[in-house]
mmCIF file of C-alpha atoms in Angstrom:
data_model
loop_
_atom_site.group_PDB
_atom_site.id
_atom_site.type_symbol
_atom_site.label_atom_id
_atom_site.label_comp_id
_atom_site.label_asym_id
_atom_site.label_seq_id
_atom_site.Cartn_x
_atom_site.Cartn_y
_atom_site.Cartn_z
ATOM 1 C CA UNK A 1060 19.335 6.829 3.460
ATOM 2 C CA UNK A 1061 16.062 7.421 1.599
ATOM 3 C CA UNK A 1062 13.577 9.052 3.906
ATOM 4 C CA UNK A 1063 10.110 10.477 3.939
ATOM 5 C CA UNK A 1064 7.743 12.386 6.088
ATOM 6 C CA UNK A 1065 7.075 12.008 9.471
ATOM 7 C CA UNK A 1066 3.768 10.128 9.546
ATOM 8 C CA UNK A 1067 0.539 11.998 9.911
ATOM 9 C CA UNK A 1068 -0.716 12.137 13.638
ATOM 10 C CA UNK A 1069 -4.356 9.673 13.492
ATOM 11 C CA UNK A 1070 -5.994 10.826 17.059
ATOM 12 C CA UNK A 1071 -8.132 13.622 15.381
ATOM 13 C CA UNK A 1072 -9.617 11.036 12.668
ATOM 14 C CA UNK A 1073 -13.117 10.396 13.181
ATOM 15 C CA UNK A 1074 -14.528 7.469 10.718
ATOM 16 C CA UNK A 1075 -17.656 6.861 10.952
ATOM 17 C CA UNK A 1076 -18.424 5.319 7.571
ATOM 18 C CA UNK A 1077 -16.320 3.489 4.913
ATOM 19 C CA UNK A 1078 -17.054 3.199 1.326
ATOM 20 C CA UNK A 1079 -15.372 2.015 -1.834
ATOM 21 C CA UNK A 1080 -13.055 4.355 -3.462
ATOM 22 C CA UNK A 1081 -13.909 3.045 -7.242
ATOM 23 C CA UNK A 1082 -17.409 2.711 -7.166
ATOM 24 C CA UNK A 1083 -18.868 3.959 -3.409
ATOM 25 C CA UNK A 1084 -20.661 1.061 -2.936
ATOM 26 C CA UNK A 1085 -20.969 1.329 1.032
ATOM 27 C CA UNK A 1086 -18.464 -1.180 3.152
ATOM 28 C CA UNK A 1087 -19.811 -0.191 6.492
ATOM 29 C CA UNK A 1088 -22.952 -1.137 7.754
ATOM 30 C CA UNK A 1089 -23.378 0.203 10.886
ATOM 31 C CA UNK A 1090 -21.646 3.360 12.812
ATOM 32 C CA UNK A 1091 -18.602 2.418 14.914
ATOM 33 C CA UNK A 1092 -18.328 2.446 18.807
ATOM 34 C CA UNK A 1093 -14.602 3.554 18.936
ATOM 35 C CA UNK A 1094 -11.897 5.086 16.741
ATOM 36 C CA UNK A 1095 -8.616 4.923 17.317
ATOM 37 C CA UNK A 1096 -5.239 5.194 16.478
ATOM 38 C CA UNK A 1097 -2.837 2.478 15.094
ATOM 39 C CA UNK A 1098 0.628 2.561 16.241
ATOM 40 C CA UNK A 1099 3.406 2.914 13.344
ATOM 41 C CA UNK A 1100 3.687 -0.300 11.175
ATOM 42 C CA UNK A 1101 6.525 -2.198 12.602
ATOM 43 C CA UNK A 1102 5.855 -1.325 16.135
ATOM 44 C CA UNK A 1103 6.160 -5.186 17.327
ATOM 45 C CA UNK A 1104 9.722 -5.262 16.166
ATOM 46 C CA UNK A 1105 10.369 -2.699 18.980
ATOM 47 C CA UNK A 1106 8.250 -4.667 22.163
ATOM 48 C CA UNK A 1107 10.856 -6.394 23.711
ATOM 49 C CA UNK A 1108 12.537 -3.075 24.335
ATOM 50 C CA UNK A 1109 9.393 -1.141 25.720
ATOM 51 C CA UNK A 1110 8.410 -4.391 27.869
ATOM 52 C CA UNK A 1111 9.594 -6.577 30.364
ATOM 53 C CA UNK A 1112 8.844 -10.032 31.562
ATOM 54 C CA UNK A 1113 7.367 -11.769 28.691
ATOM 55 C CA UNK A 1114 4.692 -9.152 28.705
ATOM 56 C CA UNK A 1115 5.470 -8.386 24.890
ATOM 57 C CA UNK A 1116 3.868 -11.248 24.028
ATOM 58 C CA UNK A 1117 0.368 -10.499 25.209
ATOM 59 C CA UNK A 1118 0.496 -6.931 23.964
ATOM 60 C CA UNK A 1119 1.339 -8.385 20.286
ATOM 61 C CA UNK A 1120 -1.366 -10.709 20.846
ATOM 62 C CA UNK A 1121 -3.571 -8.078 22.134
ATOM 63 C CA UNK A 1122 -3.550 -5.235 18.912
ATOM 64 C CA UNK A 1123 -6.804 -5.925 17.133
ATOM 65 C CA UNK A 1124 -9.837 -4.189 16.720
ATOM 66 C CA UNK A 1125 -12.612 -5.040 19.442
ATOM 67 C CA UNK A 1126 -16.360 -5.624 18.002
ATOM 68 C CA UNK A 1127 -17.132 -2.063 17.122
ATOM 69 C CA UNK A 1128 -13.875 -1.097 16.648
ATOM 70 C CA UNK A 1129 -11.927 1.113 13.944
ATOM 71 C CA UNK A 1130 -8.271 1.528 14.377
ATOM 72 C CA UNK A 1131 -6.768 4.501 12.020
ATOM 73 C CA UNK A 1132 -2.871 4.051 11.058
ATOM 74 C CA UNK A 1133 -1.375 5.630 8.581
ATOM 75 C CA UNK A 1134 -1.599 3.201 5.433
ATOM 76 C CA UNK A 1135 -4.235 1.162 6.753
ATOM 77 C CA UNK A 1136 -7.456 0.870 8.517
ATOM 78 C CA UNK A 1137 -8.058 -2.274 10.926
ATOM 79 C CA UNK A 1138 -12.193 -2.549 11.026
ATOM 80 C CA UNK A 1139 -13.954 -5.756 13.413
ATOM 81 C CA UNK A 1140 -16.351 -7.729 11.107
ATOM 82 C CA UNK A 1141 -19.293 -6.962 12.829
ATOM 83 C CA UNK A 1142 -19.350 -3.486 11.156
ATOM 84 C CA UNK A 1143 -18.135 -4.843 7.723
ATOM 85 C CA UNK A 1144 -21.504 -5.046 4.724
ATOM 86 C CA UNK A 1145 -20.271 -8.542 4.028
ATOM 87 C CA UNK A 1146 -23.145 -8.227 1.122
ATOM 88 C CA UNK A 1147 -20.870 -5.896 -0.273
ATOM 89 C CA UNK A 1148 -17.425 -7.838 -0.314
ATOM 90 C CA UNK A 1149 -16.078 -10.781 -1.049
ATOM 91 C CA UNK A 1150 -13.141 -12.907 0.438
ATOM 92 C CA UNK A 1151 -10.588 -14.692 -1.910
ATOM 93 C CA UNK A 1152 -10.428 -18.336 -1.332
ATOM 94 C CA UNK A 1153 -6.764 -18.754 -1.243
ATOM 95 C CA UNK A 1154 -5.194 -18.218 2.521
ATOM 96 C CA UNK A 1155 -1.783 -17.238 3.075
ATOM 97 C CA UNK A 1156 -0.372 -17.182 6.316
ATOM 98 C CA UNK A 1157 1.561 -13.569 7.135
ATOM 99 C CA UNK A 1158 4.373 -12.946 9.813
ATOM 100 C CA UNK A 1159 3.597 -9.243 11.368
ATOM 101 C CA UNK A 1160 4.520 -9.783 14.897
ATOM 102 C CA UNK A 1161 2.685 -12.957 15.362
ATOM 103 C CA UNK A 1162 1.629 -15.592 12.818
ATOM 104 C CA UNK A 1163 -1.649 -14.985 11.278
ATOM 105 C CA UNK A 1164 -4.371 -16.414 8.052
ATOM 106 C CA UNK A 1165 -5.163 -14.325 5.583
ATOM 107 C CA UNK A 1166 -7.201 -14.144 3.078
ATOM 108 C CA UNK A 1167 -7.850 -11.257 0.148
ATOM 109 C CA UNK A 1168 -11.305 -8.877 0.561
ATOM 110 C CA UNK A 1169 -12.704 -7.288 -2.623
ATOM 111 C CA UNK A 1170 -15.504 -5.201 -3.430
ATOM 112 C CA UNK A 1171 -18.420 -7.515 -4.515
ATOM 113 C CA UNK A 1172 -19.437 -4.605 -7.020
ATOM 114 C CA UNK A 1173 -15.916 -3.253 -8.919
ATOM 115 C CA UNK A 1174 -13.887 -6.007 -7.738
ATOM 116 C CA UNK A 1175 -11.451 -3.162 -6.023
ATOM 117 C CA UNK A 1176 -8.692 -4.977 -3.549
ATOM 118 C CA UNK A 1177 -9.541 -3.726 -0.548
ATOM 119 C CA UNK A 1178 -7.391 -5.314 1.843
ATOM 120 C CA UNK A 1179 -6.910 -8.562 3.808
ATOM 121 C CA UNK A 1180 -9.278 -9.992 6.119
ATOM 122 C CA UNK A 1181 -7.863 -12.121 9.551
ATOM 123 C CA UNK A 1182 -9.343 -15.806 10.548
ATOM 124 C CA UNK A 1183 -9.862 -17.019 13.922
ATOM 125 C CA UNK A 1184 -9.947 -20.499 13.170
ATOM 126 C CA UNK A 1185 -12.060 -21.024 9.975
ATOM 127 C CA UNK A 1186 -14.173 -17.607 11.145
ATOM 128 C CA UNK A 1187 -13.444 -14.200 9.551
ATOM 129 C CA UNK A 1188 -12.379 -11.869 12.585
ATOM 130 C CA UNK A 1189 -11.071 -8.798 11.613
ATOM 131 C CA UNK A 1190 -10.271 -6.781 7.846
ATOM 132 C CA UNK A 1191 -7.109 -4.989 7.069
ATOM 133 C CA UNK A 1192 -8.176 -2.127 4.733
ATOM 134 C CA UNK A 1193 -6.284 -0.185 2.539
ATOM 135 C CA UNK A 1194 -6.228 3.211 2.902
ATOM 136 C CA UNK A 1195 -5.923 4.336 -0.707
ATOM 137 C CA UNK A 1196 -9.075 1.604 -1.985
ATOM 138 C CA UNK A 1197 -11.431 3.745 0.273
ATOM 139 C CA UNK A 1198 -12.952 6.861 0.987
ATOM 140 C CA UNK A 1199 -14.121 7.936 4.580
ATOM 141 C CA UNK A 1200 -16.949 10.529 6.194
ATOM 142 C CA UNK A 1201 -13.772 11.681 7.570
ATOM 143 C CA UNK A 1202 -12.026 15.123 6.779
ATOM 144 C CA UNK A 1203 -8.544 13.299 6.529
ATOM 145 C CA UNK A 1204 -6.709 14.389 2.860
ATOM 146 C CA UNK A 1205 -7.106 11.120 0.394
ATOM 147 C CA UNK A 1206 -4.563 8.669 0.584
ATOM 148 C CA UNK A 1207 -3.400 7.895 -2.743
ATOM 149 C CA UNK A 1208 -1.445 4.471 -4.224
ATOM 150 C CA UNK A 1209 1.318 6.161 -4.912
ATOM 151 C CA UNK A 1210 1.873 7.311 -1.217
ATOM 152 C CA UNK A 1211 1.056 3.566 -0.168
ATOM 153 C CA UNK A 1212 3.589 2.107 -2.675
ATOM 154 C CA UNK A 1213 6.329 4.436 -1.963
ATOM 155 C CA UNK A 1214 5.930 3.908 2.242
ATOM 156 C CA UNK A 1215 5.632 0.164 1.215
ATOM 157 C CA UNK A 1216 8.884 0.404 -0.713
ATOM 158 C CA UNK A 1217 10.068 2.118 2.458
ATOM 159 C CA UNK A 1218 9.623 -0.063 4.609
ATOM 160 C CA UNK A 1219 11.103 -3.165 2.879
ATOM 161 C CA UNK A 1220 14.111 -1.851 2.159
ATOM 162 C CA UNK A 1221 14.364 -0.737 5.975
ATOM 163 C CA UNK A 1222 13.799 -4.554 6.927
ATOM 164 C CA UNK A 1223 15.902 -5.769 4.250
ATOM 165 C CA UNK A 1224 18.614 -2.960 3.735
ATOM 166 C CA UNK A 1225 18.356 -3.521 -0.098
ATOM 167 C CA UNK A 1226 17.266 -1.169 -2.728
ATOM 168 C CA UNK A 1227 16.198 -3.271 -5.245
ATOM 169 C CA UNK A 1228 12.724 -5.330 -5.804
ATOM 170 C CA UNK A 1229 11.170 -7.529 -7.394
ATOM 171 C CA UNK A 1230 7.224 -6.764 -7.231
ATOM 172 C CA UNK A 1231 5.236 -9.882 -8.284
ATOM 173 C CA UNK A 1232 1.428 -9.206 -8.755
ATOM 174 C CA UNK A 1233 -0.096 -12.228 -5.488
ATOM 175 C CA UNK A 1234 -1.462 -15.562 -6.404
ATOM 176 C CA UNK A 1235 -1.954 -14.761 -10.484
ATOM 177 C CA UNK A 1236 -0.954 -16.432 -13.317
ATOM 178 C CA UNK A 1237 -1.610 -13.479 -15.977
ATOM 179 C CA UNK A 1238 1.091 -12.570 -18.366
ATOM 180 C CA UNK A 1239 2.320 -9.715 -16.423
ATOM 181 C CA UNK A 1240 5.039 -11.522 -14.553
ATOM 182 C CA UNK A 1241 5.966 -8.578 -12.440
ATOM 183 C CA UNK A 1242 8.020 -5.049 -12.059
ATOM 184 C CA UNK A 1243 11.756 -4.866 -11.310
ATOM 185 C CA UNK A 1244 12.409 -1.821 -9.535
ATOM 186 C CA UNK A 1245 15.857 0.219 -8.156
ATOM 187 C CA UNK A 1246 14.980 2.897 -5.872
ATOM 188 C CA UNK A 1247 17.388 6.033 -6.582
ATOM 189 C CA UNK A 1248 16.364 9.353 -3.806
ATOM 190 C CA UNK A 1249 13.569 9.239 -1.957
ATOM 191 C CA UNK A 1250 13.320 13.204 -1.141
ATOM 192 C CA UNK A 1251 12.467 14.969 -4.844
ATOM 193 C CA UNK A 1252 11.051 17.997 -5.086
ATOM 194 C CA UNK A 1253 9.469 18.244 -9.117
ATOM 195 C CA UNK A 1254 8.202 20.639 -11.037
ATOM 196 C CA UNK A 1255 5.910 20.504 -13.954
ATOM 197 C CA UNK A 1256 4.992 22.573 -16.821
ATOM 198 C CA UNK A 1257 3.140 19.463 -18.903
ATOM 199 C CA UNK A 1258 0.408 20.036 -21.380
ATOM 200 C CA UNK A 1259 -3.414 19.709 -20.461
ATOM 201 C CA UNK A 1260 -3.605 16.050 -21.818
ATOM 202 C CA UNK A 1261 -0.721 14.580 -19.735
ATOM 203 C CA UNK A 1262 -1.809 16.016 -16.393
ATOM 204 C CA UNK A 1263 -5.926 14.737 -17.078
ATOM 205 C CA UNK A 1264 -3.613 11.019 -17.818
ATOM 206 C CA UNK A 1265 -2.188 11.255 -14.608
ATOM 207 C CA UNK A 1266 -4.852 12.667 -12.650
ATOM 208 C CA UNK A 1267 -6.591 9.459 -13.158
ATOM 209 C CA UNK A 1268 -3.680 7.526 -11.829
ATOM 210 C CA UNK A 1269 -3.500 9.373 -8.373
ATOM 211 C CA UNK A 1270 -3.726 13.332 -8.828
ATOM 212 C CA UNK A 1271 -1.757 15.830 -11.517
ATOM 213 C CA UNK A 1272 1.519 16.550 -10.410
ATOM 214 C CA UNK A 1273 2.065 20.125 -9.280
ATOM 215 C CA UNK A 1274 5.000 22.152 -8.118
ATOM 216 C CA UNK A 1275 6.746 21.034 -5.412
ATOM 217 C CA UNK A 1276 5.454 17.465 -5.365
ATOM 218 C CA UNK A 1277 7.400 15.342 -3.168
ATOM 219 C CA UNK A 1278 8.508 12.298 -5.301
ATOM 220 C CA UNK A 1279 10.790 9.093 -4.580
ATOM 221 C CA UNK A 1280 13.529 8.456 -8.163
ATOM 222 C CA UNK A 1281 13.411 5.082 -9.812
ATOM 223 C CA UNK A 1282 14.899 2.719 -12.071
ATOM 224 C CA UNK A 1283 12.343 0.149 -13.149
ATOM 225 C CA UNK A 1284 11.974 -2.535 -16.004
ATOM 226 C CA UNK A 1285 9.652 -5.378 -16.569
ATOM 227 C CA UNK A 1286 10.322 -8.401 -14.646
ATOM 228 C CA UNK A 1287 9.720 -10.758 -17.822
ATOM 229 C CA UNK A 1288 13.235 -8.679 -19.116
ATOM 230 C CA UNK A 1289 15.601 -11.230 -18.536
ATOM 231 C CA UNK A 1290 18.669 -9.376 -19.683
ATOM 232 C CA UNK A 1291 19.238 -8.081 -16.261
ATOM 233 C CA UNK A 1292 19.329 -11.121 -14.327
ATOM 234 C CA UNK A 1293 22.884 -10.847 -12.817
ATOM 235 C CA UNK A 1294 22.084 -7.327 -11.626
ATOM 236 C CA UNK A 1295 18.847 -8.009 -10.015
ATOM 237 C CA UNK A 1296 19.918 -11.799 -8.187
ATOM 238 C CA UNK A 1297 20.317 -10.781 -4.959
ATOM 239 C CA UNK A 1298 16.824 -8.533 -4.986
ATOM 240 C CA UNK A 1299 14.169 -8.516 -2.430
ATOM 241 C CA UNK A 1300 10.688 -9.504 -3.404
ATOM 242 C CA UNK A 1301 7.931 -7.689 -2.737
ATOM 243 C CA UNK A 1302 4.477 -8.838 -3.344
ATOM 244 C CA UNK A 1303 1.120 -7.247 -3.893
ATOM 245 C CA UNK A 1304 -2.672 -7.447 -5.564
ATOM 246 C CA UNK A 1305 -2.568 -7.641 -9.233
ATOM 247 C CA UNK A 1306 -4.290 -4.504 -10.216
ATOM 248 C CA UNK A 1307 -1.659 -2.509 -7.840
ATOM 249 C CA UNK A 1308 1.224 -4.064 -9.645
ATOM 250 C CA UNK A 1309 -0.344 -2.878 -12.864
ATOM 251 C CA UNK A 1310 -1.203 0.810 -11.620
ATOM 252 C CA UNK A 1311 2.567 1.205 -10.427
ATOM 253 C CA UNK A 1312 3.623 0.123 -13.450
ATOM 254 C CA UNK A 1313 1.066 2.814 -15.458
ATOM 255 C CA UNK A 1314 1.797 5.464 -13.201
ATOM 256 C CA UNK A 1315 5.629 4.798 -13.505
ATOM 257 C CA UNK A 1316 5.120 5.148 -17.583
ATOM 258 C CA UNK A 1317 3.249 8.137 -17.065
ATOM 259 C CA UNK A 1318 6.079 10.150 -14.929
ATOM 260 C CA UNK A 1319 8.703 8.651 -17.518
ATOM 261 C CA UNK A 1320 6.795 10.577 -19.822
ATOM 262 C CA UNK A 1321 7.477 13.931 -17.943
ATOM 263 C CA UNK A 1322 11.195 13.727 -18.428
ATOM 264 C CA UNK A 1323 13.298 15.111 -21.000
ATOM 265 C CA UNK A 1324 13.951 11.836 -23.786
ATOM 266 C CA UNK A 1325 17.761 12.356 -22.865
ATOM 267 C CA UNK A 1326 17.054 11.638 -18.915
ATOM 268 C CA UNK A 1327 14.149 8.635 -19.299
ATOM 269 C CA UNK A 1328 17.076 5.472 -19.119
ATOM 270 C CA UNK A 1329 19.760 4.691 -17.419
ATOM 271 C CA UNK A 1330 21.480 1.287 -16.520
ATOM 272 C CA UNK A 1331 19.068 -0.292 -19.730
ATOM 273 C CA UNK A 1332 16.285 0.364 -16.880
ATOM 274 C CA UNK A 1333 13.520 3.456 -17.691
ATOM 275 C CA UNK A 1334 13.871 5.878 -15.203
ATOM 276 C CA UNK A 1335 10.823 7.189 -13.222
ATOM 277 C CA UNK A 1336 9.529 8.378 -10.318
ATOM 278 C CA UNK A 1337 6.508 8.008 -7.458
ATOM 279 C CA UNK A 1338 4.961 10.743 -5.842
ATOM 280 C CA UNK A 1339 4.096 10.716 -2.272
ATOM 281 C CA UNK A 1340 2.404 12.451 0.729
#
């Protein structure tokens, strides 16, 4: 079974303001009351065996930050919108309606200034209540390490194939109709160690996709091909899908053309897919 780190413990973080990782435009604008820890991601598939007497149901109901609130997991950061600069973001109009626990609306936040996906922002009713914020499209007052897409894609992958028990994906870039239709994407070992002895110019290439790789980087093995590639159709019919923003969809698929270019020709295909691989934390 593919398997990565424990997660980080979150009690020590202290947040106290948020900006934009690609242009630090300032997402905060005021200091928050609390901060506090998230538990893990899939926590409210476990309730009903931690809780008794329909109980469950109001502690599902009941995880969400308070006004003044910042809760810290380990992929995301759940902020009320009383602390969000909404002069600084702006909220997709398209709503989709997510399944994490309990039904909920959601809608897509952006920096107003770079256009970065930043998360997803929660509606009470036609009123924005709380945001959903990507770890990896901010940075924090906080002396956490950076969080980094790869890490967020590979605990993503993760995850899915945990609730689905599959190793293969489809990865559409959400509600777009641009030409890139999409990645298709085997996952092979999720517990690499690499090593890497590239020239100056490869590791600046990479650096801006997410940090140089060094030795002993912790990386998850991959098969991947384009999803427009319709030569693989038997193999990939009984796939998972896996959605996510546009521009993440495009900086997997950079970063995974990058690390192809780290391995000897001889070892860069296999099963007419390019084989790659995503580093993690």
């Amino acid at each position: 079974m593919l398997k990565l780190p424990a997660p980080k413990k979150t009690e020590e973080v202290n947040i106290e303001k948020i900006y934009c990782q690609r242009c630090a435009a300032k997402l905060s604008c005021k200091k928050f009351t609390r901060t506090l820890p998230l538990p893990s991601a899939a926590w409210h598939e476990v309730t009903d065996t931690l809780l008794c007497h329909g109980t469950h149901k109001t502690m599902m109901n009941g995880c969400y930050p308070r006004p003044g609130d910042c809760l810290v997991g380990e992929q995301e950061v759940w902020v009320a919108w009383d602390v969000v600069d909404s002069s600084h973001v702006y909220i997709d109009s398209t709503r989709d309606v997510e399944h994490a626990g309990t039904a909920r609306v959601t809608a897509s936040l952006n920096c107003h200034r770079c256009r970065n996906s930043l998360g997803r922002v929660v509606y009470n009713g036609d009123k924005v209540d709380w945001a959903i914020i990507w770890k990896h499209s901010i940075k924090t007052t906080s002396k956490e390490v950076p969080y980094h897409i790869e890490s967020y894609v590979a605990h993503e992958l993760l995850d899915a194939s945990t609730r689905h028990v599959s190793y293969r994906f489809i990865i559409l870039p959400r509600g777009t109709t641009t030409a890139f239709r999409g990645i298709r994407l085997w996952m092979m070992g999720g517990d690499l160690n690499i090593t890497s002895s590239l020239s100056n110019e490869i590791n600046q290439a990479l650096t801006q996709f997410g940090g140089s790789v060094c030795e002993n980087d912790k990386a998850m093995k991959v098969l991947y091909t384009k999803h427009s590639d319709l030569s693989l159709e038997g193999i990939w019919a009984d796939a998972d899908i896996l959605s996510l923003p546009l521009d993440l969809c495009l900086h997997l698929w950079l970063t995974l053309q990058l690390s192809s270019i780290t391995l000897p020709p001889s070892k860069r295909y296999a099963q007419k897919c390019r084989v790659g691989y995503i580093r993690y934390s």
